[in-house]
């Protein structure tokens, strides 16, 4: 049984961020120390705010062994509302999933987090009224559909002092200049141009304001099909071959429409597969890679292996670990994605062929493959600022639907898929295989993936730049201290003090002076 | 194309330096100095063959056979393909195809090796072209079956260090603080009269007389009585090793044995029960009663509690490794890699051995209780458990020399039957006594080094080298089954020790990340989630799987250490010049030394 310590009288209050409001709380809650499977726990207060669920240890004042690596925004016993995956109630030793209205209140609450933490709270010694309020509060605020404007992101941005200038070495790709610089850096400017056709989102709400297309593509043709069927430039290889992406035309019932679309596309392809352009290879990722549905299914199975309640379950599954892991199919998906990236690299590098990645919206697997190819071929993408710029370019500005893929608003489970996590996981595999080649560490990848669920940064909380822009220009969003501005996740000082930030940097990183040259050399020997 | 990349085939990484030169011109072929040769190594024959490389297809070359090795050099490939295989690793030589068999390269020899690979050579189908080479190979690969000496007895190499001096049992026991008022050294086995598979020097409870020991010996399988392996410097709890008691079907008892175990318990001033770890699965221990063995029953030993550790026998381990070879050689099973790996059970056995050793170590250290470890004969699983527990508890054994002492003590001197388990120079490849028990132990050590990358002074190369020479027969270290036989064959006088090779070139085997830490117990996590297949050993012949060598992380770390030393030197130089200019600069000169103490590593 639980070792009850008399609750101390002193009041423990949660530390609140600007714009954070305490919604409900319950005292005499026990948090189990789950590792040993025993019933030991610590007594404290469970609170729910508009930002997080937090457990406040009654003895927290006395914790003097501060960990070396600590997040300033999300503490060890904090769960942001977006980080909650599933909540279970335990009634008479039986686990039940909690989603909406509750008729009975549980004795125990199990919270599974998206960052794979598991919390066990015992409510048996809590006043009934408080149990009711905290459980329904937590379930309501973390599990039910939400409006975008109700995200903590907005309360924080309006309340927080706005003197932080998020500028660092990360290229944000929100200006024409950023794209021109990138073209120049990769020497792609002879054949490709940055265009501002989409200013005012005239072409498409999914595309960024500025992007890059082959020089021969006219503005009219970009406007013609809302940016579909146009190869959009991602990156140029040292030999001139380029990586492009293209959103496919929707399947038309109408024969005439699809005929004209086909003719349009053929025209563009013909132009850019002749000199000065290299040969062109089209790769339809929707047929050569697993579907988002497959990816989501595999990850759901995979994550189940890590959401373990106690050590008994841990050891019970241990003997069959390898086959369990295999049966989730998650590693197989990673393998297929990496293989595809290698295939594209070989096309660009050895066959001097342009590669166009095709996908319905060109914002999911296209982002994964194009990012991976650049990480593998461009040593700049293996630096911290280079990798961050890459994420800005391909994902944030590139229009990956973070809001829907992470299901931050609980709008539709069907849209949910861990596409960005898939990229981080593939990059981790590369970090494992080439440890000195990366400026950042495994820890960096971990905190980056954790940041997907911290709604104080705008980076991962919009589906597109258009959505972000339209939601910040409203008149209601004026702060007292000047223009309304979101934080970017790339300002690591928001989450970590300088000492902790050191853990993000790989001490063994060996910078290569001339990466392109060395790569050419190795390939010749292959 | 990946398949056209031709890496160097260097079967024996130790000798990579001697086989680096490549030949462009076939006319130099007969020059002897092109083939690496050890002092004492003599050439026997050579022949034109086609090496059927499983990774890159047939390779035309010439094979040279000496009394120590098989050496192949390609004639047409660039870079040159080289095979350099000590004959000791050969387990089996088979003829493939007949004089009349058709098909290209279907006539020749198929050689099965003990180190996870096979070699196939195709020969011309004319005359009796393969008879000679088959006979020569058979003769020199299996010297024991042909009344020939092991190459170790012919080896005339010279080393700056003498590896036979590494282990001195008396000084090792002294290092442990023995003898003391509770434990004594006995010479009862000086001429191996008490037990012919034990070393001559043994440590036993002070309160047990030599007469008592003789009586106990009668009740223990092969007279392998409980003796001390290690004593905890603080708790004074001990790790004892022995063989199974001869209980038999009738449930025999022996008062002397029962009293002796009590004496062991009391030597630690211990009130709680003595813990006995029987390494076997419960059913196997029971089954052993049929052949006169068994385990300590509760009635006979009321002051002891017995746990079974569920580690399987040598036959199970042999079959498991065979299955592992099937999925990694020559092709790695790709499509269902993880479940295939699981079905070999190899890592599961590793897990059980580690789990057992953790229990032993934890009992002695945290439980402050003496333990007795045995299996059936006490020379396979027992050696694994005691040596791994000692490695977990005593940081000395994690140094290069300490590990050599550990192997020398717990394995070689206490009669792990290397000759039978490996089958040195013996043609009987199907011998049921063969089993990869020592390999399994080294794998466990490797798993620990992966989980504690700074705790071991030695690197992966050290472990691979030990395994290479477990088979090579170039050194006397692992020859024969027991100390008594080794003494009779005059092994230390007539052969060289493997530790001579290693200790003469220690830097090659040193882990740059090692940080000396005294008396920290290491408990690895024995979960399948944390165990890995040792790819750099088991799949090292496959050029597409083999990891980058040398280890890029180690290499980069060394570069940075060199850079640090360089900066410190330059800083000091600058200080000397600035100090001579400004006499009062104590504040600035204090900082670099503070920084240094922070960065200090033992390298």
Short mmCIF file of C-alpha atoms in Angstrom, two decimals, chain A residues 30 55 65-66 79 103-104 114 137 146 202-203 215 251 289 320 326 388 403 447 474 520:
data_model
loop_
_atom_site.label_atom_id
_atom_site.label_comp_id
_atom_site.label_asym_id
_atom_site.label_seq_id
_atom_site.Cartn_x
_atom_site.Cartn_y
_atom_site.Cartn_z
CA UNK A 30 -0.17 10.71 -5.33
CA UNK A 55 2.02 17.82 -10.71
CA UNK A 65 19.69 18.10 -6.97
CA UNK A 66 18.73 20.06 -10.04
CA UNK A 79 2.55 17.85 -19.52
CA UNK A 103 -20.34 9.53 -15.32
CA UNK A 104 -18.07 7.96 -12.74
CA UNK A 114 3.08 11.97 -26.99
CA UNK A 137 -10.94 19.54 -16.62
CA UNK A 146 -10.46 23.23 -29.98
CA UNK A 202 -2.74 34.81 -55.44
CA UNK A 203 -1.61 31.40 -56.60
CA UNK A 215 13.74 30.01 -65.22
CA UNK A 251 -7.75 12.96 -60.31
CA UNK A 289 6.45 4.85 -50.40
CA UNK A 320 9.88 -11.20 -27.59
CA UNK A 326 9.59 -5.89 -36.17
CA UNK A 388 17.08 24.49 -38.89
CA UNK A 403 -1.54 21.41 -37.03
CA UNK A 447 14.11 18.19 -27.81
CA UNK A 474 -6.52 40.40 -36.98
CA UNK A 520 32.73 13.46 -55.33
#
